[in-house]
XYZ file of C-alpha atoms in Angstrom:
671
model
C 8.847 80.821 123.249
C 9.616 81.983 119.688
C 11.259 85.126 120.974
C 13.499 83.018 123.297
C 14.474 80.716 120.452
C 15.333 83.614 118.180
C 17.459 85.121 120.921
C 19.344 81.870 121.468
C 19.925 81.539 117.706
C 21.261 85.069 117.658
C 23.792 84.229 120.384
C 24.876 81.173 118.451
C 25.483 83.241 115.296
C 27.593 85.664 117.340
C 29.586 82.782 118.830
C 30.464 81.313 115.393
C 33.862 82.271 114.039
C 33.815 84.830 111.248
C 34.949 83.851 107.755
C 38.119 85.811 108.305
C 38.887 83.788 111.460
C 38.559 80.417 109.673
C 41.797 78.462 109.942
C 43.613 77.650 106.746
C 44.525 73.969 106.761
C 47.943 73.910 104.996
C 49.112 70.598 103.623
C 52.865 69.915 103.750
C 54.873 66.958 102.386
C 57.890 66.536 104.651
C 58.865 66.862 108.296
C 61.030 69.913 107.431
C 58.021 71.604 105.771
C 55.898 70.755 108.816
C 58.476 72.381 111.084
C 58.407 75.476 108.964
C 54.604 75.607 108.897
C 54.542 75.300 112.710
C 57.060 78.145 112.919
C 54.549 80.263 110.913
C 51.912 79.412 113.486
C 54.183 80.494 116.307
C 54.936 83.794 114.585
C 51.248 84.552 114.250
C 50.510 83.624 117.879
C 53.367 85.770 119.198
C 51.872 88.918 117.726
C 48.518 89.888 119.343
C 47.623 91.936 116.264
C 47.626 88.786 114.124
C 45.252 85.876 114.387
C 46.663 82.282 114.388
C 44.699 81.297 111.306
C 46.976 78.453 110.202
C 46.751 74.736 110.797
C 49.447 72.320 109.468
C 48.709 68.947 108.000
C 51.355 66.376 106.934
C 50.889 64.088 103.995
C 53.380 61.908 102.090
C 53.342 63.766 98.724
C 51.803 66.639 96.780
C 49.373 64.215 95.167
C 48.275 62.978 98.625
C 47.763 66.653 99.585
C 45.666 67.196 96.460
C 43.457 64.207 97.413
C 43.143 65.509 100.977
C 42.008 68.926 99.692
C 39.429 67.271 97.484
C 38.071 65.368 100.554
C 37.986 68.597 102.626
C 40.733 67.406 105.039
C 43.079 70.234 103.916
C 42.588 73.564 102.146
C 45.744 74.325 100.206
C 49.167 73.111 99.098
C 51.983 74.683 97.054
C 52.465 72.973 93.658
C 54.755 73.109 90.691
C 53.433 73.117 87.113
C 53.035 69.336 86.883
C 50.951 69.199 90.069
C 48.930 72.326 89.214
C 47.938 70.426 86.062
C 47.156 67.208 88.000
C 45.147 69.116 90.592
C 43.068 70.762 87.889
C 41.849 67.422 86.537
C 38.670 65.701 87.592
C 37.691 64.707 90.247
C 39.850 67.289 92.070
C 39.296 70.422 89.957
C 41.503 72.587 92.130
C 42.526 76.046 90.992
C 45.590 78.193 91.491
C 44.876 80.849 94.160
C 48.223 82.562 94.761
C 51.485 82.589 92.780
C 55.089 83.271 93.700
C 56.916 86.291 92.304
C 60.645 86.180 91.429
C 63.245 88.855 90.875
C 64.995 86.569 88.410
C 63.086 85.565 85.279
C 61.583 82.088 85.148
C 62.837 79.450 82.745
C 61.915 79.851 79.081
C 62.530 76.463 77.409
C 64.565 77.131 74.251
C 66.045 75.037 71.463
C 69.612 76.382 70.906
C 71.513 75.778 67.691
C 74.726 77.073 66.143
C 74.193 80.099 63.953
C 76.070 78.510 60.987
C 73.550 75.618 60.700
C 70.507 75.898 58.432
C 67.798 73.603 59.764
C 64.499 74.510 61.494
C 62.470 72.926 64.247
C 60.677 70.975 61.540
C 63.954 69.181 60.691
C 64.863 67.859 64.088
C 64.210 64.196 63.252
C 67.530 62.361 62.992
C 69.487 65.112 64.804
C 71.559 64.706 67.952
C 70.028 66.384 71.008
C 71.212 67.484 74.474
C 68.802 68.013 77.353
C 69.574 69.693 80.666
C 67.852 66.991 82.767
C 65.115 64.379 82.451
C 61.705 65.810 83.531
C 63.082 69.313 84.029
C 60.885 72.063 82.503
C 63.595 73.487 80.198
C 65.241 70.246 79.223
C 62.312 67.752 78.860
C 58.774 68.609 79.935
C 58.240 71.750 77.883
C 60.280 70.973 74.738
C 59.253 67.342 74.387
C 55.616 68.110 75.307
C 55.435 70.937 72.785
C 57.076 68.844 70.016
C 54.505 66.123 70.585
C 51.564 68.556 70.848
C 52.675 70.209 67.551
C 53.011 66.781 65.910
C 56.672 67.228 65.235
C 57.231 64.094 67.309
C 54.407 61.785 66.398
C 53.325 59.669 69.370
C 50.000 57.923 69.867
C 50.088 58.063 73.615
C 51.161 55.847 76.523
C 48.943 52.925 75.476
C 50.994 52.649 72.281
C 54.528 52.836 73.645
C 56.473 54.852 76.256
C 57.103 58.470 75.251
C 60.808 57.985 76.039
C 60.887 55.227 73.407
C 59.299 57.507 70.835
C 61.836 60.254 71.616
C 64.755 57.791 71.267
C 63.397 56.786 67.838
C 62.999 60.434 66.782
C 66.512 61.656 67.529
C 69.679 59.973 66.128
C 71.428 60.232 69.488
C 70.687 62.038 72.730
C 71.876 62.848 76.189
C 69.002 63.014 78.633
C 70.652 62.977 82.067
C 68.535 61.322 84.743
C 66.771 58.873 82.458
C 67.264 55.098 82.880
C 70.310 54.160 80.846
C 69.349 50.482 81.013
C 65.828 51.106 79.614
C 66.670 53.809 77.040
C 70.378 53.493 76.046
C 69.958 55.723 72.954
C 68.839 58.592 75.204
C 72.221 58.313 77.031
C 74.350 57.465 73.956
C 75.565 61.061 73.480
C 76.413 61.580 77.183
C 79.969 61.938 78.537
C 79.553 60.376 81.958
C 77.074 58.231 83.848
C 73.911 59.906 82.318
C 72.847 61.255 85.709
C 71.690 64.750 86.654
C 74.861 65.285 88.666
C 78.505 66.295 88.367
C 79.216 62.729 87.231
C 77.769 63.665 83.880
C 79.545 66.442 81.956
C 76.464 67.132 79.827
C 73.953 67.568 82.659
C 72.303 70.861 83.568
C 71.792 73.831 81.263
C 75.509 74.622 81.143
C 76.583 71.031 80.482
C 73.988 70.478 77.737
C 75.076 73.721 76.019
C 78.807 72.943 76.276
C 78.358 69.394 74.866
C 76.367 70.781 71.925
C 79.010 73.522 71.384
C 81.899 71.085 71.178
C 80.456 69.707 67.963
C 78.870 66.609 69.523
C 75.266 67.677 68.948
C 72.876 69.710 66.816
C 70.485 71.161 69.418
C 70.434 71.808 73.152
C 67.130 72.016 75.061
C 67.800 74.246 78.014
C 66.566 77.382 79.869
C 67.370 80.735 78.188
C 69.806 81.820 80.873
C 71.947 78.700 80.308
C 73.561 80.327 77.261
C 76.730 82.306 78.309
C 76.447 85.988 77.447
C 79.724 86.046 75.500
C 78.593 83.060 73.411
C 75.180 84.401 72.406
C 76.125 86.022 69.034
C 77.196 82.597 67.747
C 73.902 80.867 68.419
C 70.230 81.068 67.433
C 66.927 79.706 68.686
C 64.493 77.468 66.859
C 60.972 78.805 66.957
C 57.768 76.725 66.908
C 56.637 78.430 63.666
C 59.672 77.138 61.752
C 61.712 80.365 61.917
C 64.990 81.042 63.696
C 65.675 84.056 65.917
C 68.388 85.679 67.982
C 69.068 84.300 71.439
C 67.861 87.625 72.792
C 64.409 86.981 71.320
C 63.636 84.088 73.689
C 60.335 85.673 74.850
C 58.877 85.298 71.368
C 60.823 82.217 70.239
C 60.552 79.467 72.827
C 58.889 76.191 73.563
C 57.115 77.429 76.675
C 57.704 79.074 80.046
C 57.939 77.354 83.388
C 55.039 78.567 85.562
C 55.724 79.962 89.041
C 54.994 77.785 92.038
C 51.383 78.208 93.029
C 49.127 77.723 96.035
C 46.221 75.572 94.849
C 42.888 74.884 96.510
C 39.229 74.174 95.843
C 37.245 76.349 93.428
C 35.294 77.880 96.280
C 38.362 78.666 98.365
C 38.589 82.140 99.915
C 41.848 83.190 98.191
C 41.600 86.652 99.728
C 41.582 85.263 103.259
C 44.434 82.784 102.471
C 46.491 85.606 100.975
C 45.854 87.757 104.078
C 47.018 84.898 106.371
C 50.259 84.528 104.395
C 50.913 88.263 104.417
C 50.847 88.201 108.216
C 54.082 86.199 108.061
C 57.315 88.141 107.435
C 58.785 87.545 103.931
C 62.033 86.476 105.512
C 60.175 83.536 107.103
C 58.035 82.761 104.050
C 60.908 82.481 101.607
C 63.678 80.873 103.653
C 64.326 77.225 104.402
C 66.205 76.373 107.584
C 67.119 72.706 107.440
C 66.359 72.306 103.789
C 65.791 73.961 100.402
C 62.612 75.443 98.881
C 60.465 74.395 101.794
C 56.769 75.118 101.019
C 57.780 78.225 98.991
C 60.858 78.761 96.766
C 63.842 80.389 98.439
C 64.212 82.508 95.300
C 60.727 84.084 95.589
C 60.395 87.549 97.036
C 56.642 88.105 97.084
C 53.232 86.548 96.457
C 50.450 87.526 94.059
C 46.765 86.764 94.553
C 45.339 85.420 91.299
C 41.990 86.478 89.748
C 39.084 84.149 90.623
C 38.661 83.028 86.953
C 42.193 81.480 86.995
C 42.143 77.752 86.417
C 44.959 75.335 85.611
C 44.619 75.930 81.837
C 44.782 79.724 82.075
C 47.594 79.625 84.600
C 49.833 77.007 82.867
C 49.326 78.021 79.191
C 52.137 76.297 77.191
C 52.886 74.004 80.128
C 49.248 72.798 80.088
C 49.567 71.919 76.387
C 52.796 70.010 77.122
C 51.175 68.095 79.976
C 48.191 67.199 77.826
C 50.537 65.796 75.203
C 52.275 63.606 77.877
C 48.882 62.292 78.879
C 47.221 61.821 75.485
C 49.924 61.922 72.817
C 49.903 63.891 69.567
C 46.532 65.374 68.707
C 44.963 64.104 65.467
C 45.873 66.060 62.348
C 43.284 68.659 61.414
C 41.417 67.447 58.352
C 41.438 69.916 55.448
C 37.638 69.878 55.428
C 37.316 69.737 59.223
C 34.652 71.667 61.125
C 35.293 75.304 62.094
C 33.577 76.449 65.322
C 32.128 80.000 65.262
C 31.661 81.466 68.768
C 28.491 83.633 69.136
C 27.206 85.428 72.220
C 23.396 85.547 72.100
C 20.341 83.606 71.004
C 19.837 86.005 68.075
C 23.444 85.557 66.924
C 23.105 81.801 67.184
C 19.948 81.911 65.066
C 21.669 83.990 62.382
C 24.794 81.824 62.440
C 22.738 78.596 62.088
C 20.708 80.158 59.283
C 23.786 81.015 57.202
C 24.476 77.283 56.716
C 28.095 77.926 55.823
C 29.819 74.672 54.795
C 32.181 73.379 57.545
C 31.013 76.017 60.089
C 29.305 75.011 63.349
C 27.995 77.632 65.752
C 28.933 77.545 69.430
C 27.224 79.729 72.044
C 29.004 81.649 74.790
C 27.714 84.188 77.301
C 30.185 86.937 76.428
C 33.104 87.864 74.163
C 35.374 87.168 77.112
C 34.076 83.619 77.255
C 34.580 83.329 73.462
C 38.266 84.293 74.016
C 38.615 81.488 76.532
C 36.820 78.961 74.291
C 39.107 79.751 71.372
C 42.156 79.493 73.595
C 41.081 76.087 74.814
C 40.204 74.882 71.322
C 36.481 74.637 72.158
C 35.777 77.215 69.406
C 37.846 78.618 66.559
C 36.878 82.251 65.885
C 34.651 85.209 66.773
C 34.272 88.906 65.851
C 35.281 91.618 68.369
C 35.918 95.318 68.702
C 39.327 96.826 69.311
C 39.193 96.721 73.092
C 38.376 92.998 73.000
C 40.933 92.459 70.262
C 43.544 93.889 72.611
C 42.625 91.428 75.378
C 42.522 88.511 72.886
C 46.002 89.427 71.592
C 47.392 89.443 75.097
C 45.910 85.962 75.488
C 47.835 84.652 72.509
C 45.138 84.899 69.826
C 45.586 86.634 66.440
C 43.429 88.804 64.138
C 42.517 87.172 60.805
C 40.128 89.524 59.012
C 38.746 93.010 59.551
C 35.433 94.648 58.678
C 35.545 97.059 55.714
C 32.656 99.452 55.219
C 34.047 101.086 52.039
C 32.843 99.157 48.951
C 35.625 100.564 46.765
C 38.292 99.269 49.160
C 36.666 95.858 48.944
C 37.052 95.910 45.162
C 40.539 97.257 44.793
C 42.060 96.763 48.217
C 43.174 99.474 50.542
C 43.653 100.392 54.157
C 41.555 98.531 56.668
C 38.549 100.423 58.042
C 38.502 102.704 61.031
C 35.630 104.512 62.684
C 35.087 107.480 64.912
C 33.828 107.263 68.489
C 31.282 109.981 69.142
C 29.283 111.332 72.106
C 25.665 111.810 71.038
C 23.069 113.849 72.796
C 19.438 114.851 72.094
C 19.203 118.243 70.494
C 16.536 119.399 72.952
C 18.723 118.682 75.992
C 21.159 121.542 75.363
C 23.792 119.461 77.201
C 27.444 120.362 76.531
C 30.667 118.412 77.093
C 31.614 120.478 80.151
C 28.303 119.639 81.783
C 28.567 115.820 81.550
C 29.669 115.118 85.179
C 26.763 113.659 87.167
C 24.572 112.984 84.104
C 23.088 109.666 82.936
C 25.056 107.751 80.301
C 24.505 105.007 77.732
C 27.394 102.626 76.798
C 27.665 99.869 74.282
C 29.161 97.583 76.973
C 31.769 97.421 79.721
C 35.288 97.486 78.207
C 33.910 97.863 74.682
C 35.739 100.264 72.320
C 33.316 103.074 71.598
C 31.119 102.575 74.613
C 33.697 102.399 77.413
C 37.434 102.377 76.637
C 37.516 105.578 74.563
C 35.247 107.716 76.769
C 37.052 106.391 79.855
C 40.371 107.449 78.409
C 39.147 110.876 77.242
C 37.187 111.711 80.411
C 39.512 110.290 83.049
C 42.780 110.732 81.147
C 45.665 110.315 83.560
C 43.591 111.206 86.660
C 44.189 108.578 89.354
C 41.088 106.823 90.726
C 38.799 108.410 88.109
C 36.245 105.994 86.746
C 33.062 106.410 84.650
C 31.196 104.816 87.561
C 31.999 107.888 89.627
C 31.849 110.438 86.863
C 28.262 109.626 85.817
C 25.364 109.374 88.310
C 23.751 106.427 86.513
C 24.206 104.531 83.320
C 23.795 101.367 81.326
C 27.076 99.536 80.529
C 26.096 95.952 79.830
C 28.591 93.612 81.507
C 29.077 95.838 84.565
C 28.408 94.686 88.132
C 24.567 94.255 88.239
C 24.501 96.047 91.636
C 26.392 99.041 90.364
C 25.066 102.392 89.112
C 26.209 101.341 85.562
C 23.369 98.825 85.390
C 20.583 101.018 86.780
C 19.440 102.296 83.395
C 19.607 98.924 81.591
C 16.351 97.484 80.311
C 17.076 93.802 80.005
C 14.500 91.880 78.015
C 11.760 94.237 78.993
C 10.368 92.221 81.944
C 9.212 94.135 84.996
C 10.570 91.660 87.559
C 13.017 88.733 87.588
C 14.725 89.740 84.363
C 18.017 87.816 84.348
C 19.104 89.436 81.037
C 19.297 92.891 82.591
C 22.765 94.379 82.092
C 24.049 91.195 80.375
C 26.753 91.764 77.748
C 24.666 90.312 74.944
C 21.762 91.242 72.747
C 19.413 89.799 75.390
C 19.882 93.199 76.960
C 17.932 95.761 74.886
C 20.540 98.465 75.537
C 23.581 96.401 74.555
C 25.791 97.292 71.627
C 25.762 100.301 69.296
C 22.046 100.103 68.630
C 21.296 99.468 72.322
C 23.280 102.497 73.566
C 21.558 104.675 70.950
C 18.162 103.279 71.938
C 18.988 104.079 75.585
C 19.481 107.755 74.520
C 16.528 107.793 72.120
C 14.151 106.455 74.780
C 15.465 109.148 77.178
C 16.821 106.618 79.707
C 20.223 108.303 79.415
C 21.394 111.779 78.393
C 24.489 110.880 76.378
C 25.428 107.823 74.287
C 28.952 106.756 73.351
C 28.713 105.008 69.993
C 30.130 104.683 66.452
C 29.736 107.732 64.181
C 27.523 106.001 61.625
C 24.797 104.851 64.080
C 22.681 108.031 64.045
C 22.394 107.967 60.279
C 21.693 104.228 60.219
C 18.885 104.334 62.744
C 16.881 107.419 61.781
C 14.587 108.583 58.961
C 12.814 105.191 58.929
C 15.969 103.144 58.301
C 16.163 101.588 61.749
C 14.107 98.855 63.437
C 10.582 99.263 64.744
C 11.550 101.093 67.987
C 13.407 103.735 65.896
C 10.941 104.239 63.031
C 9.862 107.751 64.122
C 13.358 109.064 64.917
C 14.690 112.028 62.940
C 18.395 112.512 62.414
C 18.349 116.191 63.270
C 17.037 115.330 66.763
C 20.569 114.334 67.683
C 23.873 116.249 67.910
C 27.465 115.595 68.826
C 29.473 116.979 71.724
C 33.242 116.630 72.219
C 36.090 117.880 74.453
C 37.659 119.900 71.593
C 34.912 122.492 71.556
C 32.190 123.977 73.791
C 29.880 123.940 70.785
C 27.524 121.205 69.564
C 27.937 119.704 66.119
C 25.635 118.118 63.546
C 25.709 114.328 63.590
C 27.349 114.419 60.149
C 30.282 116.442 61.428
C 31.945 113.478 63.197
C 35.371 114.150 61.592
C 35.464 117.500 63.430
C 33.844 116.380 66.673
C 34.843 112.983 68.002
C 36.605 111.298 70.877
C 38.974 109.096 68.845
C 39.501 107.278 65.608
C 39.781 103.530 66.322
C 40.267 100.275 64.398
C 37.262 98.433 62.960
C 35.994 95.174 64.346
C 38.133 92.123 63.574
C 37.810 88.368 63.389
C 39.971 86.710 66.074
C 41.272 83.153 65.981
C 44.238 80.959 66.915
C 47.390 80.774 64.812
C 46.849 77.046 64.017
C 43.436 77.609 62.407
C 43.880 81.102 60.944
C 44.177 80.008 57.319
C 41.121 77.769 57.610
C 39.028 80.618 59.150
C 40.117 83.065 56.417
C 39.256 80.533 53.709
C 35.807 79.783 55.124
C 34.893 83.473 55.545
C 36.161 84.476 52.120
C 33.817 81.847 50.648
C 30.920 82.937 52.891
C 31.175 86.626 51.950
C 30.452 85.831 48.313
C 26.906 86.332 49.612
C 27.340 89.595 51.465
C 23.621 90.378 51.598
C 23.259 87.358 53.807
C 26.452 87.478 55.896
C 26.182 91.185 56.742
C 22.423 91.454 57.154
C 20.607 91.166 60.485
C 16.983 90.246 60.795
C 15.016 91.248 63.936
C 18.075 92.909 65.568
C 21.037 94.967 64.342
C 24.745 94.171 63.973
C 24.482 90.464 64.577
C 27.876 88.721 64.205
C 29.171 91.638 62.114
C 28.267 95.338 61.764
C 25.422 95.734 59.288
C 27.449 98.478 57.583
C 30.135 95.986 56.598
C 30.679 95.567 52.852
C 33.337 92.865 53.059
C 35.945 91.264 55.315
C 39.533 91.975 54.366
C 42.289 89.588 55.300
C 44.558 91.293 57.820
C 48.204 91.091 56.919
C 49.471 93.382 59.668
C 50.600 91.898 63.010
C 48.485 92.749 66.053
C 50.903 95.492 67.158
C 50.377 97.398 63.928
C 46.624 96.831 63.648
C 46.128 98.231 67.084
C 48.340 101.289 66.771
C 50.604 102.354 69.603
C 48.434 105.428 70.232
C 45.387 103.197 70.566
C 47.159 100.665 72.780
C 48.455 103.429 75.027
C 44.939 104.715 75.388
C 43.649 101.299 76.425
C 46.493 100.801 78.917
C 45.929 104.227 80.362
C 42.302 103.418 81.174
C 43.372 100.212 82.933
C 46.005 102.126 84.967
C 43.672 104.913 86.131
C 40.218 103.321 86.187
C 38.797 100.067 87.496
C 41.898 98.149 86.556
C 42.432 95.478 83.942
C 39.710 92.793 83.446
C 40.494 89.488 85.228
C 41.063 87.641 81.967
C 43.657 90.201 80.877
C 45.340 89.950 84.308
C 45.627 86.140 83.949
C 46.907 86.382 80.386
C 49.637 88.874 81.377
C 50.855 87.304 84.629
C 54.335 86.997 82.996
C 54.558 90.682 82.046
């Protein structure tokens, strides 16, 4: 009986459609979109090599589609920035799955002024403004949203008064084509027509707004960057959010936000890979054309699609647009109090304990599972700063964060000032192993962590260089690189918390994993789990001759030597200047621009007790490296702190190895 039942169940399993054969229920908003969707179905059915994996569902609007997806009636819909934002809110919590790609650059919202004027974006109150069109990204949504979010236009939210009313009170006169002239006459008072987004209004569109401002009727035009005629550009400048002015050609670094590409959105658990595969079965000429309409389902101007990393949510996808939409919903954020709390992001229980014990005035400690999560928390305003190595600083910079302070290990430089610290990345082996650099392939390796500076990025660059498809996963037989895929060979040597079974901390990128960080990678080597450790040059001296923690108390410095690609010989651990893999920037404190000065002020005060701030009890290198003597304020921009040579090295490893981390991919979608 049991055997028969099992056999029947087996047949049922075989009869069920596979995940790849699941139909994608596509939600459309008009009859023309429905016709196009059904044409896609027909194209798939006509080709035996392609499965008809598409089902079309008609709803009245994008918002109705979002509600249908949340109920499970539909799977996906294409959405502009406003609807990506709406779909990301509770209770829907949809995420962008796929994005359009364009040959022509998307709209950067810019504030254009005449070169011979002398005001900044902080002086806009009482000026006359021109806007391309009401609710357009370049003319309204991004510029007005950013001005509200940055408290340049003070507005307490929709419960106080309409935003349009607040804008009309902020500017002296305006032309906002498309707005209700009867309700907001001041926002049409500078227009030269019927205040519509049409040819009946001379000041409508990017070109119209620019020309009306040019003729001397206005002070500023809010338009897309390509609305400024090429031959006019030398006579105009852009107002930047930081109060500066820049050339029109600098619109990528001086703007009020960028319009996001149209995206396919769906539930968090949606199989984006399958949906992308279904779409790629349809010829591009049929995806991006609109018989009987314009921009049906996808934009006619798109030429390809891009599958987005699974960590992508509406916040990470929209960036500046998200901030603008939040401002439309909630109004200007409250002003930051001079003595307001500063949130320090830490990544382990031990770091949380140290952070709490410091009892720094104004500082609260916030826990995250990894540095990558800290980056996201600081981006979202859920934390304010954290410390990171160069590889993590690179990712944070690409995500819009900035370095504030840098570790300095030279006490004299702390006293008199000087160049910020660097350190050498070294490959350490046990003296009794007789292992040389040329014999590393197939050996067991110890790494500070996946995508960490010394432990991964530098050895990956040196070992794999420009060799396509070369990765440290393949080069070494086994290793411990905390943060790697737990099922991979780069987690096999990890020790976790020391439990024999059920150890969830194994291979975690935090101090919960015994082999995490500089001390962890050295411990991995010292305990003979691995044969080579990639660490900072000072670690051997810091952890031997009785200076290290309990596990290292019997270690002798001369038990370890250095190997390097420059020489077939082995070197003493003190000869790191002659035998190293690279010289890289020291760890830095990362924050947002808006809280940078507060973070610097708090940490300068805290380091008046360096024996407390830079000392770790129980573990090593908690929050900061134990060898740190002080934190120096960093005056260099990110591009100079991370030298071009170093940035090239990082980018080379992404190009030839496992590829860029998902967070970096999301933060550089525009590049």
